[in-house]
C-alpha atoms as one frame of an Amber mdcrd trajectory, in Angstrom:
protein
 -17.662 -10.039 -27.953 -16.881 -12.995 -25.820 -16.636 -15.610 -28.346 -14.899
 -18.875 -27.127 -13.781 -19.940 -23.398 -11.813 -23.207 -22.903 -13.602 -23.740
 -19.775 -17.243 -23.989 -20.500 -17.186 -24.302 -24.741 -18.370 -27.848 -24.452
 -21.789 -26.386 -22.988 -22.660 -24.245 -26.332 -20.955 -26.499 -28.571 -22.864
 -29.722 -27.486 -26.646 -28.040 -26.961 -26.114 -26.335 -30.607 -25.341 -30.245
 -32.086 -26.659 -33.123 -30.145 -30.087 -32.477 -30.144 -30.498 -32.261 -33.454
 -28.296 -35.066 -34.321 -29.364 -37.618 -31.863 -33.218 -37.144 -33.209 -31.871
 -37.615 -36.601 -32.291 -41.079 -37.993 -28.637 -41.996 -39.203 -27.085 -38.911
 -40.256 -24.134 -39.421 -42.820 -23.176 -35.724 -43.967 -23.502 -32.573 -41.942
 -22.710 -28.761 -42.857 -21.375 -26.127 -40.524 -21.957 -22.697 -41.516 -19.313
 -20.208 -39.102 -17.772 -22.148 -36.603 -14.122 -21.358 -37.586 -13.135 -22.759
 -34.052 -13.813 -26.263 -34.962 -15.521 -27.071 -32.185 -19.162 -27.883 -33.667
 -17.441 -30.077 -36.009 -15.901 -32.053 -33.342 -18.957 -32.439 -31.669 -20.878
 -33.610 -35.116 -17.932 -35.720 -35.663 -18.327 -37.746 -32.219 -21.405 -39.477
 -33.998 -20.259 -42.796 -35.401 -22.780 -42.228 -38.324 -21.213 -38.978 -39.915
 -19.021 -39.581 -42.711 -18.241 -35.440 -43.669 -18.401 -32.520 -42.270 -18.445
 -29.618 -44.642 -16.983 -26.606 -42.532 -17.931 -22.798 -44.376 -15.630 -20.489
 -42.661 -15.294 -16.671 -43.556 -12.077 -15.611 -41.853  -9.267 -17.905 -42.294
  -7.193 -16.144 -39.054  -9.917 -17.842 -37.083  -9.056 -21.300 -38.077  -5.224
 -20.646 -37.876  -5.940 -19.099 -34.098  -8.093 -21.993 -33.102  -5.569 -24.741
 -34.706  -2.495 -23.181 -32.814  -4.216 -22.408 -29.370  -7.620 -24.562 -28.810
  -6.471 -28.030 -30.246  -7.582 -29.248 -26.548 -11.033 -27.765 -27.200 -11.837
 -28.878 -30.780 -10.239 -32.305 -30.479  -7.673 -31.404 -32.897 -10.610 -31.790
 -35.591  -8.618 -29.995 -38.428  -6.446 -33.102 -38.490  -9.641 -35.417 -38.994
 -10.129 -36.790 -42.688 -13.688 -36.203 -42.342 -13.756 -32.520 -42.531 -13.492
 -30.500 -45.641 -12.358 -26.641 -44.996 -14.062 -23.924 -47.006 -12.940 -20.491
 -46.436 -15.686 -18.389 -47.978 -18.911 -16.258 -47.403 -21.637 -18.555 -46.038
 -24.228 -17.287 -48.059 -22.647 -17.515 -51.334 -21.774 -21.315 -50.461 -25.287
 -21.657 -50.185 -26.128 -20.160 -53.397 -23.945 -21.990 -55.259 -23.525 -25.439
 -53.481 -25.828 -28.091 -54.891 -24.819 -30.724 -52.266 -27.673 -32.304 -49.724
 -26.891 -32.632 -45.951 -28.524 -34.419 -43.266 -27.510 -31.920 -40.699 -26.813
 -28.376 -40.869 -25.821 -26.234 -37.817 -25.485 -22.463 -38.226 -22.851 -21.175
 -35.870 -22.750 -17.459 -36.600 -21.436 -14.411 -35.020 -24.262 -12.170 -33.532
 -26.344 -10.421 -36.418 -26.715  -7.418 -34.414 -23.195  -7.231 -33.184 -22.021
  -3.735 -35.089 -21.574  -4.003 -38.133 -22.126  -8.032 -38.382 -21.992  -9.914
 -41.960 -24.226 -12.458 -40.267 -27.554 -10.377 -40.739 -28.374 -11.977 -43.958
 -28.348 -15.348 -42.852 -30.879 -14.752 -40.018 -33.939 -14.512 -42.384 -36.819
 -16.448 -43.248 -35.213 -16.477 -47.357 -31.591 -17.997 -45.843 -33.547 -20.603
 -43.769 -35.197 -20.986 -47.196 -31.918 -21.918 -48.694 -30.953 -24.260 -45.720
 -33.966 -26.628 -45.978 -33.535 -26.850 -50.085 -30.331 -28.112 -48.869 -31.605
 -30.481 -46.452 -32.041 -34.709 -47.189 -35.264 -35.688 -46.245 -35.394 -36.210
 -42.433 -32.484 -33.439 -42.288 -32.958 -30.760 -39.489 -31.308 -27.403 -39.055
 -30.401 -26.110 -35.816 -28.793 -22.761 -34.577 -27.892 -20.568 -31.901 -30.806
 -17.828 -31.649 -29.558 -15.611 -29.249 -30.876 -15.502 -25.606 -34.711 -14.801
 -25.028 -33.626 -12.467 -22.325 -30.804 -10.263 -23.771 -31.969 -10.557 -27.331
 -35.654 -11.116 -26.836 -36.394  -9.331 -30.305 -33.989 -11.324 -32.384 -34.961
 -14.537 -30.520 -38.422 -14.322 -31.137 -38.315 -12.875 -34.787 -36.120 -16.073
 -35.552 -38.181 -18.392 -33.665 -40.994 -17.242 -35.828 -39.512 -17.525 -39.233
 -38.340 -20.835 -38.355 -42.047 -21.892 -37.263 -42.985 -20.365 -40.912 -40.598
 -22.620 -42.881 -40.904 -25.708 -40.983 -42.885 -28.077 -39.555 -41.046 -28.734
 -36.462 -39.109 -25.790 -34.549 -38.404 -26.213 -31.182 -36.780 -23.498 -29.178
 -34.412 -24.632 -25.909 -32.201 -23.327 -23.509 -28.676 -23.770 -21.657 -27.206
 -21.226 -19.688 -23.327 -20.636 -20.524 -21.446 -18.947 -17.841 -18.920 -17.320
 -20.008 -21.959 -15.651 -21.763 -23.464 -14.868 -18.904 -26.727 -15.319 -20.072
 -29.366 -18.296 -20.707 -28.817 -19.180 -24.296 -31.405 -19.902 -26.729 -31.071
 -22.379 -29.547 -33.695 -23.977 -32.263 -33.802 -27.308 -34.161 -35.995 -26.960
 -37.156 -37.124 -29.776 -39.343 -40.247 -31.250 -41.506 -39.683 -34.803 -40.077
 -37.088 -34.327 -36.798 -39.036 -33.795 -33.817 -36.428 -33.382 -30.592 -39.398
 -33.220 -28.222 -40.260 -36.708 -28.938 -37.368 -38.402 -27.415 -37.087 -39.003
 -23.765 -33.891 -39.198 -21.378 -33.869 -43.143 -21.829 -34.361 -42.880 -25.897
 -31.518 -39.874 -25.941 -29.311 -42.084 -23.401 -29.399 -45.524 -25.661 -29.137
 -43.352 -29.077 -25.701 -41.823 -27.690 -24.163 -45.332 -26.582 -25.629 -46.738
 -30.136 -23.502 -43.888 -31.690 -20.659 -44.312 -29.298 -20.700 -40.474 -28.692
 -17.972 -40.065 -25.934 -16.721 -37.270 -24.222 -19.819 -35.036 -23.241 -19.378
 -32.852 -20.485 -22.977 -31.306 -20.638 -25.248 -33.285 -23.015 -27.300 -36.548
 -21.915 -30.761 -37.525 -22.127 -31.663 -35.623 -18.909 -30.305 -32.264 -20.019
 -31.854 -32.828 -23.455 -35.528 -33.124 -21.781 -34.620 -30.294 -19.441 -33.287
 -27.773 -22.170 -36.806 -28.065 -23.693 -38.813 -27.048 -20.752 -40.005 -23.518
 -21.083 -40.051 -21.067 -18.314 -43.348 -18.840 -17.938 -41.380 -15.703 -19.409
 -40.344 -17.269 -22.253 -43.844 -18.832 -22.851 -44.914 -15.549 -22.795 -42.534
 -13.746 -24.623 -43.482 -16.469 -27.538 -46.997 -16.181 -27.172 -46.823 -12.327
 -27.332 -44.467 -12.632 -30.634 -47.146 -14.926 -32.560 -50.056 -12.878 -31.711
 -48.116  -9.278 -32.696 -47.529 -11.049 -36.030 -50.985 -12.486 -37.083 -52.847
  -9.545 -35.467 -54.722  -7.184 -37.560 -52.995  -3.832 -37.833 -55.121  -2.203
 -40.239
């Protein structure tokens, strides 16, 4: 499975981080589950409000390889004193940690990729653990699969998040290396990424001193929330199926 490409990694990582981060008020602490390449952590640390990022990665080998070969892509993030690296299982970490965060980002392996370790992390039960670890005003962001290539996983993930959170907005970005439209979700009881127009996003980016973005800005924030008709129908059908009386 293709996981990371230097040429377009910025699209995925900016998309998974910045809509939630820029919409949250003054986020200071963040948790990344997965993301051993360091790229999501690097995007979070572009925000001058962030004082701590806990990065939880299962495979120390991923970190070692990315330290050696992808330092330009992750901005040497592993040398940043604001980053705390934890080599452990994400589920175990969430079950035992008592730390609260303003932002939680799930940068996980695909749950349906062979003998995946991450299937248990795409459930309502796990999302509830994440919600419990969020501060008031916090937000959860994640890659939910492609609405075209992984329609069932995408719709089930969105449905689970809509059940557990007041706001659960899916949004989309095309990543050439993955050859598909990627679907993301920001879920929160207070952060509504759809409430921000392009001017507000650009102003917030300037205020936070977020630099070196290659994809994300106010215009792309708004554009990513637009839903093609096939995705509208896909989401509507999944809701109807969920609540249909099958007796």
